[in-house]
Short mmCIF file of C-alpha atoms in Angstrom, two decimals:
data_model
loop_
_atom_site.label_atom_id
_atom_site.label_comp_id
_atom_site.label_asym_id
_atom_site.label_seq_id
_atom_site.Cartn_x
_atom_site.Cartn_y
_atom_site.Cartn_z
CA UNK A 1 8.30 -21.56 -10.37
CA UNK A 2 6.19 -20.24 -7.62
CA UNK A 3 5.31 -16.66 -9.73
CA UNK A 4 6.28 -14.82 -6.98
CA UNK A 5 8.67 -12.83 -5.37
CA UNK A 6 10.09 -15.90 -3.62
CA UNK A 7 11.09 -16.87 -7.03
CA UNK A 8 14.43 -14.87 -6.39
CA UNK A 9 16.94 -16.58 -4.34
CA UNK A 10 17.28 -15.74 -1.20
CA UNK A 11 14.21 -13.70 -0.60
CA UNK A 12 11.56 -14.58 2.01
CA UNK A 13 7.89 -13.35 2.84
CA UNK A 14 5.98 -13.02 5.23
CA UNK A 15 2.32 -12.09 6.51
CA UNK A 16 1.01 -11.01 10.05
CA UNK A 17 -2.75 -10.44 9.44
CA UNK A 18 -5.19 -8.61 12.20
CA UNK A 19 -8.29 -9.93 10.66
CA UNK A 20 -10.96 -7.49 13.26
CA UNK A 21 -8.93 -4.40 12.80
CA UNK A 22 -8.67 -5.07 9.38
CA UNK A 23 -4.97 -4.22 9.69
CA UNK A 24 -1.37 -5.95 9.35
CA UNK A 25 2.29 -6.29 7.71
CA UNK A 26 4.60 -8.00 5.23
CA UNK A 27 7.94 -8.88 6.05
CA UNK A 28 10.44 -9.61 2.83
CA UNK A 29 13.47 -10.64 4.81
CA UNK A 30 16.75 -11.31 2.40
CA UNK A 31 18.87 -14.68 3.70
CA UNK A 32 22.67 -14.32 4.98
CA UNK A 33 24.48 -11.34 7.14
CA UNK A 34 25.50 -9.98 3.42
CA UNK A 35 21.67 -9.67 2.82
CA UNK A 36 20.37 -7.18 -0.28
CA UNK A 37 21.74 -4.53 -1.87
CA UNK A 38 18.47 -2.36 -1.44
CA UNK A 39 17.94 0.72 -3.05
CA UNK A 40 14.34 3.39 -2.57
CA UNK A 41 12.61 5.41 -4.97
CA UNK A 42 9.97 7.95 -2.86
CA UNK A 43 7.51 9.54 -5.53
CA UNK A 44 4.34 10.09 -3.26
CA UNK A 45 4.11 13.52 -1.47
CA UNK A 46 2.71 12.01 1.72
CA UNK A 47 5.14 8.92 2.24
CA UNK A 48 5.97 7.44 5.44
CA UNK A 49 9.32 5.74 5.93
CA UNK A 50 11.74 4.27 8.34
CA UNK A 51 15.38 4.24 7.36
CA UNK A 52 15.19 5.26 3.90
CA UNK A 53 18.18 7.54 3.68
CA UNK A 54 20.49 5.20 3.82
CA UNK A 55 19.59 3.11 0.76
CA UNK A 56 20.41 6.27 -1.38
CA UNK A 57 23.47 5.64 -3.95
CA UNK A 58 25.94 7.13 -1.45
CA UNK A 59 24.78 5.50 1.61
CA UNK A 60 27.77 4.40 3.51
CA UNK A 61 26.20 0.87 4.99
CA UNK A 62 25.76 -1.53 2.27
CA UNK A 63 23.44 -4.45 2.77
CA UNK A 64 19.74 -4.44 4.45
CA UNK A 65 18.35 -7.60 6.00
CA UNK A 66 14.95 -7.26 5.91
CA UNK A 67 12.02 -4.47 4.25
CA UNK A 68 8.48 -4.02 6.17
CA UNK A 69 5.30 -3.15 4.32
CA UNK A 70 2.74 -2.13 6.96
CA UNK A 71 -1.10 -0.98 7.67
CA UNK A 72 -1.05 1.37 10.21
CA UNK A 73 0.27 4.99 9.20
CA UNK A 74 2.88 6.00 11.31
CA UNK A 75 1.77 4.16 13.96
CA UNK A 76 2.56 0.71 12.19
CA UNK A 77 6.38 1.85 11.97
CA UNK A 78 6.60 0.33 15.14
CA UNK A 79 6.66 -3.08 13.39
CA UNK A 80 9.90 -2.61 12.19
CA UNK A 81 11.08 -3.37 15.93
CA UNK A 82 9.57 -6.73 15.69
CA UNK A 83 11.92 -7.76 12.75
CA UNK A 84 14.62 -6.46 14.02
CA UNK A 85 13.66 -8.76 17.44
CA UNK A 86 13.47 -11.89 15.19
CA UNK A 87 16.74 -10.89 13.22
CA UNK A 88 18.62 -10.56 16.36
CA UNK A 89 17.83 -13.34 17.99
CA UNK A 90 18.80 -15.12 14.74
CA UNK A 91 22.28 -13.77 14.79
CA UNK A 92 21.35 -11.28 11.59
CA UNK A 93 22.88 -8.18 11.32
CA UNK A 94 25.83 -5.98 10.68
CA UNK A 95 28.45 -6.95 12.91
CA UNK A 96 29.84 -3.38 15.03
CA UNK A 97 31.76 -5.45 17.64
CA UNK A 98 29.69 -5.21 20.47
CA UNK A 99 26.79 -6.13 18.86
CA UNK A 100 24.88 -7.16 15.95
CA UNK A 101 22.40 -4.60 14.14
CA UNK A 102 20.21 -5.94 11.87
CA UNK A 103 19.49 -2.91 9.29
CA UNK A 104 15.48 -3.04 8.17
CA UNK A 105 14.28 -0.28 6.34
CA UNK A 106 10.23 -0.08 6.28
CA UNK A 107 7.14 2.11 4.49
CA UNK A 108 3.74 2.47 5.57
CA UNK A 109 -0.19 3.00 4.65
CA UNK A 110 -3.00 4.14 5.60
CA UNK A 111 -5.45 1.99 6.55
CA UNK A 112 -6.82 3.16 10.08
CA UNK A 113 -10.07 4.77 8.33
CA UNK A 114 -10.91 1.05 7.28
CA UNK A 115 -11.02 -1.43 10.37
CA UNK A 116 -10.86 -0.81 14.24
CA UNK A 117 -8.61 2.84 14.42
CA UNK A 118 -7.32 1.51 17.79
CA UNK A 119 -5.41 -2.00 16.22
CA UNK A 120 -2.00 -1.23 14.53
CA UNK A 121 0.81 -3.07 13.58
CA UNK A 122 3.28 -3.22 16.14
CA UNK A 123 6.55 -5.03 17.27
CA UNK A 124 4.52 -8.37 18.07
CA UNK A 125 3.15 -8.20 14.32
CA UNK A 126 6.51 -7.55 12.94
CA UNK A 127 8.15 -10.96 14.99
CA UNK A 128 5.02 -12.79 14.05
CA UNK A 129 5.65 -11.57 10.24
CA UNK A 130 9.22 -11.95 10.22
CA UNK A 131 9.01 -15.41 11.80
CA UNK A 132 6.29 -16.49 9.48
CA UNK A 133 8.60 -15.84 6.53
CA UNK A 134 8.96 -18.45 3.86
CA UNK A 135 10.90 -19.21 0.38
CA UNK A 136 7.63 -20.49 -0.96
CA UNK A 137 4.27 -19.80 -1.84
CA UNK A 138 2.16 -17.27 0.18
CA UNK A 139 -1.46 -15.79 0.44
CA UNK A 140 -1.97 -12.76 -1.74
CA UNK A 141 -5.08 -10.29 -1.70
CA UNK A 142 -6.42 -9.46 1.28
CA UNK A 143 -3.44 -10.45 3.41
CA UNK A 144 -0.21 -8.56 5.81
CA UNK A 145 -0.01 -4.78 4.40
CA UNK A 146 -2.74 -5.29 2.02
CA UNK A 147 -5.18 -6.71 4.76
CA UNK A 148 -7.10 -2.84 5.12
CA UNK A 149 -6.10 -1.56 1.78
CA UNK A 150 -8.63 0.28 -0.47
CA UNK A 151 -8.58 2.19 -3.73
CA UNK A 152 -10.49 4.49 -5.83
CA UNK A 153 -11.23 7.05 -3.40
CA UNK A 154 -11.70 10.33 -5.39
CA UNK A 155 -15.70 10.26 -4.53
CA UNK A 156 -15.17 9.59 -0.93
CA UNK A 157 -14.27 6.62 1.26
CA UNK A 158 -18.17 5.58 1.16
CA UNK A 159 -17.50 5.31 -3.04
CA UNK A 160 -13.95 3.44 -2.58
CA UNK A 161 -13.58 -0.38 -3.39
CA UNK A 162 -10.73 -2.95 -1.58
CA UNK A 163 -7.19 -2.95 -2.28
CA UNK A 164 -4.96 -5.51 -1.29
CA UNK A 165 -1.19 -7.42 -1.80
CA UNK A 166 -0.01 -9.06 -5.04
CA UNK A 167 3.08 -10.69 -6.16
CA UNK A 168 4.75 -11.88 -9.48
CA UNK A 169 7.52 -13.03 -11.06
CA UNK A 170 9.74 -13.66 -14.39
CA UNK A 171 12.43 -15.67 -15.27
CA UNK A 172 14.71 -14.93 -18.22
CA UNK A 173 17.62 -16.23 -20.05
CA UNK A 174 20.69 -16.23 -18.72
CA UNK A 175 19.14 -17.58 -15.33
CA UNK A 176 17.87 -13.64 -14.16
CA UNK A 177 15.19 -13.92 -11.97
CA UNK A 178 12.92 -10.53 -10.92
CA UNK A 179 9.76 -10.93 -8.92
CA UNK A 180 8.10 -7.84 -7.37
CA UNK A 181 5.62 -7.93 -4.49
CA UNK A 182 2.74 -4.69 -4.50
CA UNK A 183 0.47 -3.43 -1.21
CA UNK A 184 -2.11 -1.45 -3.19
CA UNK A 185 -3.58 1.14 -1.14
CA UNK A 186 -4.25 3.83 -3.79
CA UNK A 187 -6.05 6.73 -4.70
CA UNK A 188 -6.87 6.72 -8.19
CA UNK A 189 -8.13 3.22 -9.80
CA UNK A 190 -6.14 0.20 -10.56
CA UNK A 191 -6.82 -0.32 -14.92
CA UNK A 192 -5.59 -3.64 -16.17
CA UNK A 193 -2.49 -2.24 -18.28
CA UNK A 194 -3.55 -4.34 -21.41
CA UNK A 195 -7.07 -3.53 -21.50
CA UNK A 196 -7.12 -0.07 -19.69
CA UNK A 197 -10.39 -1.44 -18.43
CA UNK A 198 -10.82 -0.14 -14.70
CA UNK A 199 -10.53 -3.43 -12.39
CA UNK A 200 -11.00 -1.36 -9.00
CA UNK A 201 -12.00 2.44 -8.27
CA UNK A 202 -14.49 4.68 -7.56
CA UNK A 203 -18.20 3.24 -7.62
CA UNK A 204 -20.88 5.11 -9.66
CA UNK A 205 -24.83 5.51 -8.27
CA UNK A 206 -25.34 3.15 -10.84
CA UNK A 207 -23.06 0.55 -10.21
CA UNK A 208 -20.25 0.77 -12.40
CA UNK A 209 -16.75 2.16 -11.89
CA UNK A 210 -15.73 5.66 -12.71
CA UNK A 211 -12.45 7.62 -13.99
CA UNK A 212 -10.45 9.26 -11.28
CA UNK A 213 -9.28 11.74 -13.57
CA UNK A 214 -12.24 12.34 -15.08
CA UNK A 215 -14.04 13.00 -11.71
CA UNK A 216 -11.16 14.83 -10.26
CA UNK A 217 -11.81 18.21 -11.15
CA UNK A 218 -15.27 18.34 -9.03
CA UNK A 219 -13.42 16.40 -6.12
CA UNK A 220 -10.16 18.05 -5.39
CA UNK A 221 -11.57 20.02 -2.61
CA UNK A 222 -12.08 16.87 -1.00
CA UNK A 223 -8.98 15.39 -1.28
CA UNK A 224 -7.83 14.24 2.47
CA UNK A 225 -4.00 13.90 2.69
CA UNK A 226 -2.02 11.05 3.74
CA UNK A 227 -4.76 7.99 3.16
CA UNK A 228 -3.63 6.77 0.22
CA UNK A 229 -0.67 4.84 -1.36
CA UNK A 230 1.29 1.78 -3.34
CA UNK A 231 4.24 0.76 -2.12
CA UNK A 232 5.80 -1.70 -4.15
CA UNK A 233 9.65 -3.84 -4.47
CA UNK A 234 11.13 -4.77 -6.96
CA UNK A 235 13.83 -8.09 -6.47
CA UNK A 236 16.55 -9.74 -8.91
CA UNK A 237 19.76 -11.95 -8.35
CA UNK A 238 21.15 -9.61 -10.49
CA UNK A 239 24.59 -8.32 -9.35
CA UNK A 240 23.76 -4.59 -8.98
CA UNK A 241 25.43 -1.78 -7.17
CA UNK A 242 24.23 0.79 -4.65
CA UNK A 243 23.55 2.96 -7.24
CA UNK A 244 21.87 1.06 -9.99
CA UNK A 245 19.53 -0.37 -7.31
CA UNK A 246 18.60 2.79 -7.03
CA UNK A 247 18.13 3.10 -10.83
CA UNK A 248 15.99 -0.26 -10.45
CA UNK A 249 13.82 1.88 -7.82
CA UNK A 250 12.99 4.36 -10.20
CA UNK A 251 12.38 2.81 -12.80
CA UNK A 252 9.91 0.47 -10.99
CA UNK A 253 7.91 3.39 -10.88
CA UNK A 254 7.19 2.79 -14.27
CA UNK A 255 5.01 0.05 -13.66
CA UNK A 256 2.64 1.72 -10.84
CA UNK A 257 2.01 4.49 -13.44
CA UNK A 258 0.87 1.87 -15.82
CA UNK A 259 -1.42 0.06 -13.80
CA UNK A 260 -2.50 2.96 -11.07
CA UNK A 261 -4.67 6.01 -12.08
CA UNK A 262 -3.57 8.72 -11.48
CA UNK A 263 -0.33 8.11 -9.61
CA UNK A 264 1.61 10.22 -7.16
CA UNK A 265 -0.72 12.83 -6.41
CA UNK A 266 -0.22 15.12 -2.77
CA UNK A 267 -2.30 12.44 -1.42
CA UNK A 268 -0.27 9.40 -2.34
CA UNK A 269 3.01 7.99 -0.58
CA UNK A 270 4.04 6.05 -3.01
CA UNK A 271 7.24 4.30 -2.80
CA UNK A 272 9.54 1.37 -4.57
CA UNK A 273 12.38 -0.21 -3.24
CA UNK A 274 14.55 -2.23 -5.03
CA UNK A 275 16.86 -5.49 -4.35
CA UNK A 276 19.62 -6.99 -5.94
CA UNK A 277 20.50 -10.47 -3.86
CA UNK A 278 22.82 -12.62 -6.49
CA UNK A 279 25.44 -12.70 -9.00
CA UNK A 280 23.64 -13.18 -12.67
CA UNK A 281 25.20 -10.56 -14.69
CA UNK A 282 22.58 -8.16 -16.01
CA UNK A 283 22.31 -4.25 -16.56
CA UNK A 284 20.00 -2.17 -14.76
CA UNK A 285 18.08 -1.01 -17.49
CA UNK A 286 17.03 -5.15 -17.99
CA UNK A 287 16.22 -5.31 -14.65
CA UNK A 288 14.05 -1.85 -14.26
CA UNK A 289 12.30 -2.92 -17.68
CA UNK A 290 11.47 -5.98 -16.37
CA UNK A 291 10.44 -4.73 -12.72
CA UNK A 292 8.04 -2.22 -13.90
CA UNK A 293 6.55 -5.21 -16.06
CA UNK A 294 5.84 -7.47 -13.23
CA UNK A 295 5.39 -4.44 -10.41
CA UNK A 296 2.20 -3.66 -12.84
CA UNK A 297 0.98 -7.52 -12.57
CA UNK A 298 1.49 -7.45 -8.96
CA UNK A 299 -0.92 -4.77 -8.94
CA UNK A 300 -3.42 -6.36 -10.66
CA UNK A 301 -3.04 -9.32 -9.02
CA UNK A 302 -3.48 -7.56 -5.26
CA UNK A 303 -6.80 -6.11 -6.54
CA UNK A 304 -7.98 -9.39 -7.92
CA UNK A 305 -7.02 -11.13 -5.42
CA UNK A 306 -8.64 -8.97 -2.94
CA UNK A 307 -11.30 -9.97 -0.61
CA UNK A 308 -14.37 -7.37 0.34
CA UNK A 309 -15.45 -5.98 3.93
CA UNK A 310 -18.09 -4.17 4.79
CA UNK A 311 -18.55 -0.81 3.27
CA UNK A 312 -15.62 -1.90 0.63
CA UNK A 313 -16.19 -4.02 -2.35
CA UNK A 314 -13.51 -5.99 -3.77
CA UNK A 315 -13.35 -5.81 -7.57
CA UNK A 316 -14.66 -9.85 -7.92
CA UNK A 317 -17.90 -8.16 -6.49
CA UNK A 318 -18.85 -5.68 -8.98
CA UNK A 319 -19.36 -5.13 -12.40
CA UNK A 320 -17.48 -3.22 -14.97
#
Protein backbone atom coordinates (compact mmCIF):
# COMPACT_ATOMS: atom_id res chain seq x y z
CA UNK A 1 0.00 0.00 0.00
CA UNK A 2 1.77 2.99 -1.29
CA UNK A 3 -1.08 5.66 0.39
CA UNK A 4 -1.41 7.20 -2.68
CA UNK A 5 -3.25 7.69 -5.62
CA UNK A 6 -1.22 4.99 -7.38
CA UNK A 7 -2.92 2.75 -4.99
CA UNK A 8 -5.80 2.42 -7.67
CA UNK A 9 -5.11 0.17 -10.47
CA UNK A 10 -4.26 1.44 -13.36
CA UNK A 11 -3.48 4.98 -12.46
CA UNK A 12 -0.05 6.60 -13.00
CA UNK A 13 1.70 9.95 -11.84
CA UNK A 14 3.81 11.97 -12.79
CA UNK A 15 5.98 15.22 -11.96
CA UNK A 16 7.85 17.76 -14.30
CA UNK A 17 9.35 20.27 -11.81
CA UNK A 18 11.00 23.85 -13.00
CA UNK A 19 12.86 24.31 -9.82
CA UNK A 20 14.16 28.44 -10.84
CA UNK A 21 10.78 29.43 -12.06
CA UNK A 22 9.32 27.87 -9.30
CA UNK A 23 6.80 26.36 -11.73
CA UNK A 24 5.64 22.82 -13.18
CA UNK A 25 2.91 19.93 -13.80
CA UNK A 26 1.40 16.59 -12.79
CA UNK A 27 0.44 14.14 -15.17
CA UNK A 28 -2.16 11.24 -13.81
CA UNK A 29 -2.26 9.17 -16.95
CA UNK A 30 -4.95 6.06 -16.68
CA UNK A 31 -3.37 2.58 -18.41
CA UNK A 32 -5.14 0.91 -21.62
CA UNK A 33 -7.00 2.65 -24.84
CA UNK A 34 -10.34 2.08 -22.56
CA UNK A 35 -8.63 4.45 -20.00
CA UNK A 36 -11.04 6.29 -17.12
CA UNK A 37 -14.33 7.05 -16.96
CA UNK A 38 -13.61 10.76 -15.84
CA UNK A 39 -16.08 12.97 -14.69
CA UNK A 40 -15.46 17.28 -13.50
CA UNK A 41 -16.96 19.21 -10.88
CA UNK A 42 -15.99 23.26 -11.54
CA UNK A 43 -16.94 25.24 -8.23
CA UNK A 44 -14.30 28.15 -8.42
CA UNK A 45 -15.45 31.35 -10.27
CA UNK A 46 -12.06 31.90 -11.88
CA UNK A 47 -11.22 28.25 -13.19
CA UNK A 48 -9.14 27.48 -16.05
CA UNK A 49 -9.74 24.32 -18.05
CA UNK A 50 -8.98 22.40 -21.14
CA UNK A 51 -11.56 19.94 -22.34
CA UNK A 52 -13.87 19.89 -19.55
CA UNK A 53 -17.16 19.76 -21.37
CA UNK A 54 -16.93 16.65 -22.41
CA UNK A 55 -16.63 14.80 -19.09
CA UNK A 56 -20.21 16.12 -18.26
CA UNK A 57 -22.88 13.13 -17.76
CA UNK A 58 -23.99 13.44 -21.39
CA UNK A 59 -20.72 13.72 -23.01
CA UNK A 60 -20.79 11.60 -26.06
CA UNK A 61 -16.88 10.27 -25.88
CA UNK A 62 -16.47 8.00 -23.04
CA UNK A 63 -13.01 7.31 -21.72
CA UNK A 64 -10.03 9.99 -21.06
CA UNK A 65 -6.41 8.85 -21.08
CA UNK A 66 -4.71 11.12 -19.18
CA UNK A 67 -5.64 14.55 -16.62
CA UNK A 68 -2.90 17.52 -16.31
CA UNK A 69 -2.56 19.59 -13.16
CA UNK A 70 -0.39 22.59 -14.06
CA UNK A 71 1.46 25.95 -12.70
CA UNK A 72 1.22 28.38 -15.17
CA UNK A 73 -2.37 30.05 -15.62
CA UNK A 74 -3.44 29.81 -18.93
CA UNK A 75 -0.28 29.78 -20.21
CA UNK A 76 0.56 26.23 -18.68
CA UNK A 77 -2.49 24.75 -20.79
CA UNK A 78 -0.04 24.31 -23.28
CA UNK A 79 1.22 21.24 -21.36
CA UNK A 80 -1.56 19.33 -22.24
CA UNK A 81 0.13 19.04 -25.84
CA UNK A 82 3.03 17.35 -24.30
CA UNK A 83 0.83 14.38 -23.03
CA UNK A 84 -0.91 14.08 -25.76
CA UNK A 85 2.84 13.83 -27.69
CA UNK A 86 3.81 10.98 -25.27
CA UNK A 87 0.28 9.26 -25.61
CA UNK A 88 0.58 9.21 -29.28
CA UNK A 89 3.64 8.01 -29.76
CA UNK A 90 2.56 5.23 -27.35
CA UNK A 91 -0.29 4.17 -29.53
CA UNK A 92 -2.96 5.76 -26.77
CA UNK A 93 -5.97 7.10 -27.86
CA UNK A 94 -9.40 6.83 -29.29
CA UNK A 95 -9.16 5.12 -32.42
CA UNK A 96 -11.17 7.54 -35.47
CA UNK A 97 -9.64 5.52 -38.36
CA UNK A 98 -7.15 7.70 -39.57
CA UNK A 99 -5.70 8.31 -36.51
CA UNK A 100 -5.42 7.91 -32.91
CA UNK A 101 -6.54 10.85 -30.44
CA UNK A 102 -5.57 10.55 -27.17
CA UNK A 103 -8.39 12.58 -25.12
CA UNK A 104 -6.57 14.59 -21.96
CA UNK A 105 -8.56 16.91 -20.22
CA UNK A 106 -6.38 19.47 -17.95
CA UNK A 107 -6.90 22.50 -15.11
CA UNK A 108 -4.61 25.10 -14.17
CA UNK A 109 -3.14 27.62 -11.33
CA UNK A 110 -1.76 30.41 -10.73
CA UNK A 111 1.52 30.51 -9.82
CA UNK A 112 3.35 33.15 -12.14
CA UNK A 113 3.32 35.85 -9.15
CA UNK A 114 5.64 33.27 -7.26
CA UNK A 115 8.86 32.29 -9.36
CA UNK A 116 10.34 33.69 -12.72
CA UNK A 117 6.80 35.14 -14.66
CA UNK A 118 8.61 34.25 -17.93
CA UNK A 119 8.95 30.04 -17.17
CA UNK A 120 5.62 28.13 -17.78
CA UNK A 121 4.69 24.80 -18.28
CA UNK A 122 4.66 23.89 -21.72
CA UNK A 123 4.50 20.86 -24.18
CA UNK A 124 8.21 19.77 -23.21
CA UNK A 125 6.99 19.72 -19.41
CA UNK A 126 3.93 17.83 -20.24
CA UNK A 127 6.20 14.82 -22.30
CA UNK A 128 8.70 15.07 -19.53
CA UNK A 129 5.62 14.59 -16.94
CA UNK A 130 3.79 12.16 -18.84
CA UNK A 131 6.92 10.10 -19.50
CA UNK A 132 8.00 10.29 -15.92
CA UNK A 133 4.76 8.62 -14.88
CA UNK A 134 4.85 5.73 -12.50
CA UNK A 135 2.45 3.06 -10.60
CA UNK A 136 4.48 3.70 -7.50
CA UNK A 137 5.54 6.00 -5.03
CA UNK A 138 6.17 9.71 -5.90
CA UNK A 139 7.45 13.07 -4.34
CA UNK A 140 4.70 15.09 -2.72
CA UNK A 141 4.95 18.83 -1.41
CA UNK A 142 6.71 21.05 -3.24
CA UNK A 143 6.70 19.08 -6.49
CA UNK A 144 4.84 19.21 -10.52
CA UNK A 145 1.60 21.56 -10.05
CA UNK A 146 2.29 22.19 -6.51
CA UNK A 147 6.01 23.31 -7.19
CA UNK A 148 4.83 27.48 -7.01
CA UNK A 149 1.73 26.95 -5.02
CA UNK A 150 0.88 29.26 -2.05
CA UNK A 151 -2.02 29.81 0.30
CA UNK A 152 -3.46 32.13 2.73
CA UNK A 153 -3.42 35.16 0.76
CA UNK A 154 -6.25 37.39 2.16
CA UNK A 155 -3.46 39.97 3.67
CA UNK A 156 -1.51 40.09 0.53
CA UNK A 157 0.97 37.89 -1.31
CA UNK A 158 3.84 39.42 1.08
CA UNK A 159 1.50 37.70 4.20
CA UNK A 160 0.87 34.28 2.14
CA UNK A 161 2.69 30.96 3.17
CA UNK A 162 3.59 27.79 0.50
CA UNK A 163 1.19 25.48 -0.88
CA UNK A 164 2.04 22.47 -2.54
CA UNK A 165 0.81 18.64 -3.91
CA UNK A 166 -0.47 15.83 -1.66
CA UNK A 167 -1.79 12.45 -2.21
CA UNK A 168 -3.68 9.67 -0.23
CA UNK A 169 -5.35 6.72 -0.29
CA UNK A 170 -7.92 4.03 1.30
CA UNK A 171 -8.64 0.66 0.84
CA UNK A 172 -11.92 -0.93 1.89
CA UNK A 173 -13.71 -4.13 1.98
CA UNK A 174 -14.81 -5.63 -0.81
CA UNK A 175 -11.33 -4.82 -2.53
CA UNK A 176 -12.52 -0.77 -3.38
CA UNK A 177 -9.68 1.20 -3.65
CA UNK A 178 -10.00 5.41 -3.77
CA UNK A 179 -6.90 7.53 -3.60
CA UNK A 180 -7.12 11.27 -4.42
CA UNK A 181 -4.16 13.45 -5.40
CA UNK A 182 -4.57 17.62 -4.29
CA UNK A 183 -2.39 20.81 -5.92
CA UNK A 184 -3.17 23.33 -3.17
CA UNK A 185 -2.93 26.71 -4.43
CA UNK A 186 -5.61 28.43 -2.29
CA UNK A 187 -6.87 31.46 -0.99
CA UNK A 188 -8.17 31.02 2.33
CA UNK A 189 -6.02 28.71 4.87
CA UNK A 190 -5.63 25.03 4.85
CA UNK A 191 -7.12 23.89 8.87
CA UNK A 192 -6.35 20.31 9.72
CA UNK A 193 -10.11 18.96 9.53
CA UNK A 194 -9.75 17.17 13.00
CA UNK A 195 -8.27 19.87 14.90
CA UNK A 196 -9.53 22.99 12.92
CA UNK A 197 -6.12 24.26 13.90
CA UNK A 198 -4.81 26.48 10.88
CA UNK A 199 -1.71 24.44 9.32
CA UNK A 200 -1.04 27.18 6.49
CA UNK A 201 -2.51 30.85 5.88
CA UNK A 202 -2.14 34.22 6.33
CA UNK A 203 0.90 35.34 8.65
CA UNK A 204 0.22 37.82 11.51
CA UNK A 205 2.96 40.86 12.51
CA UNK A 206 3.45 38.70 15.24
CA UNK A 207 4.11 35.54 13.86
CA UNK A 208 1.24 33.44 14.07
CA UNK A 209 -1.42 32.52 11.51
CA UNK A 210 -4.66 34.33 11.09
CA UNK A 211 -8.46 33.51 10.03
CA UNK A 212 -9.28 34.26 6.45
CA UNK A 213 -12.71 34.83 7.31
CA UNK A 214 -12.15 36.66 10.09
CA UNK A 215 -9.81 39.13 8.23
CA UNK A 216 -11.91 39.16 5.17
CA UNK A 217 -14.15 41.87 5.74
CA UNK A 218 -11.15 44.61 5.90
CA UNK A 219 -9.50 42.81 2.79
CA UNK A 220 -12.07 42.29 0.14
CA UNK A 221 -11.11 45.36 -1.65
CA UNK A 222 -7.98 43.72 -2.22
CA UNK A 223 -8.97 40.66 -3.48
CA UNK A 224 -7.00 40.10 -7.01
CA UNK A 225 -8.89 37.61 -9.26
CA UNK A 226 -7.68 34.55 -10.78
CA UNK A 227 -4.43 33.72 -8.34
CA UNK A 228 -5.81 31.35 -6.36
CA UNK A 229 -7.09 27.70 -6.41
CA UNK A 230 -7.27 23.69 -5.42
CA UNK A 231 -7.71 21.46 -7.89
CA UNK A 232 -8.08 18.13 -6.71
CA UNK A 233 -9.10 14.13 -8.26
CA UNK A 234 -10.63 11.88 -6.89
CA UNK A 235 -9.82 7.89 -8.29
CA UNK A 236 -11.58 4.36 -7.55
CA UNK A 237 -11.75 0.91 -9.44
CA UNK A 238 -15.13 1.28 -8.81
CA UNK A 239 -17.36 0.49 -11.83
CA UNK A 240 -19.08 3.91 -12.25
CA UNK A 241 -20.92 5.51 -15.08
CA UNK A 242 -20.58 8.83 -16.86
CA UNK A 243 -22.89 10.19 -14.70
CA UNK A 244 -22.10 9.03 -11.23
CA UNK A 245 -18.47 10.07 -11.92
CA UNK A 246 -19.81 13.09 -12.11
CA UNK A 247 -21.66 12.59 -8.78
CA UNK A 248 -18.08 11.44 -7.40
CA UNK A 249 -16.86 15.06 -8.68
CA UNK A 250 -19.17 16.80 -6.64
CA UNK A 251 -19.16 15.30 -3.94
CA UNK A 252 -15.31 15.50 -3.71
CA UNK A 253 -15.96 18.93 -3.14
CA UNK A 254 -16.89 18.01 0.13
CA UNK A 255 -13.56 17.41 1.25
CA UNK A 256 -11.83 20.83 0.00
CA UNK A 257 -14.55 22.62 2.06
CA UNK A 258 -13.42 20.69 5.04
CA UNK A 259 -9.92 21.23 4.92
CA UNK A 260 -9.76 24.80 2.84
CA UNK A 261 -10.97 28.13 4.41
CA UNK A 262 -13.03 29.68 2.89
CA UNK A 263 -13.56 27.77 -0.33
CA UNK A 264 -14.78 28.85 -3.73
CA UNK A 265 -14.72 32.42 -3.45
CA UNK A 266 -14.62 34.81 -7.06
CA UNK A 267 -11.02 34.40 -6.61
CA UNK A 268 -10.73 30.64 -6.52
CA UNK A 269 -10.83 28.07 -9.56
CA UNK A 270 -11.42 25.34 -7.84
CA UNK A 271 -12.05 22.16 -9.52
CA UNK A 272 -12.41 18.10 -8.91
CA UNK A 273 -12.38 15.56 -11.32
CA UNK A 274 -13.25 12.26 -10.75
CA UNK A 275 -12.15 8.59 -12.09
CA UNK A 276 -13.60 5.38 -12.09
CA UNK A 277 -10.83 2.78 -13.76
CA UNK A 278 -12.14 -0.93 -12.56
CA UNK A 279 -14.88 -3.23 -11.94
CA UNK A 280 -15.40 -3.48 -7.86
CA UNK A 281 -19.00 -2.98 -7.46
CA UNK A 282 -19.68 0.05 -5.30
CA UNK A 283 -22.30 3.02 -5.29
CA UNK A 284 -21.38 6.45 -5.80
CA UNK A 285 -22.39 7.76 -2.68
CA UNK A 286 -19.40 5.12 -1.06
CA UNK A 287 -17.13 6.38 -3.33
CA UNK A 288 -17.88 10.39 -2.97
CA UNK A 289 -17.92 9.72 0.96
CA UNK A 290 -14.83 8.26 0.81
CA UNK A 291 -13.18 10.79 -1.80
CA UNK A 292 -13.99 13.81 0.12
CA UNK A 293 -12.32 11.88 3.16
CA UNK A 294 -9.02 11.35 1.57
CA UNK A 295 -9.27 14.65 -0.95
CA UNK A 296 -9.15 16.51 2.69
CA UNK A 297 -5.84 14.40 3.73
CA UNK A 298 -4.35 15.10 0.48
CA UNK A 299 -4.66 18.58 1.39
CA UNK A 300 -3.06 18.42 4.42
CA UNK A 301 -0.57 16.39 3.31
CA UNK A 302 0.47 18.99 0.21
CA UNK A 303 0.82 21.73 2.87
CA UNK A 304 2.89 19.60 5.15
CA UNK A 305 4.72 18.37 2.84
CA UNK A 306 5.54 21.63 1.38
CA UNK A 307 8.90 23.09 1.08
CA UNK A 308 9.49 27.15 1.61
CA UNK A 309 11.05 29.80 -0.95
CA UNK A 310 11.87 32.97 -0.47
CA UNK A 311 9.21 35.39 0.53
CA UNK A 312 6.88 32.10 1.24
CA UNK A 313 7.04 30.05 4.31
CA UNK A 314 6.03 26.59 4.29
CA UNK A 315 3.90 25.61 7.29
CA UNK A 316 7.05 23.25 8.91
CA UNK A 317 8.57 26.86 9.28
CA UNK A 318 6.27 28.64 11.47
CA UNK A 319 4.49 28.45 14.47
CA UNK A 320 0.87 28.09 15.25
Amino acid sequence: MLDNLCDVPGVLVGHATHREGLTGCTAILFEGQDGAVVGVDVRGSSPGTRETDRLGPVGAVRPTHALLLTGGSAFGLAAVDGVVRFLEEKGVGLDMGVARIPLVSAAVLFDVIVGDPSVRPDAAMGYEAASAATSGDFAQGSVGAGTGATVGKVLGMDRAMKGGLGSASVHLDGGLIIGALAAVNAFGEVRDPQTRKVLAGPRLEDGTLGDTVELLPEAAARLRWGESTTLGIVASNAHLSKPQVSKVAQMGHDGLARAVYPVHTTVDGDVVFAASTGRVEAGPDVVGAWGARVLEEAIVRAVLAAEGVAGFPAARDVRR
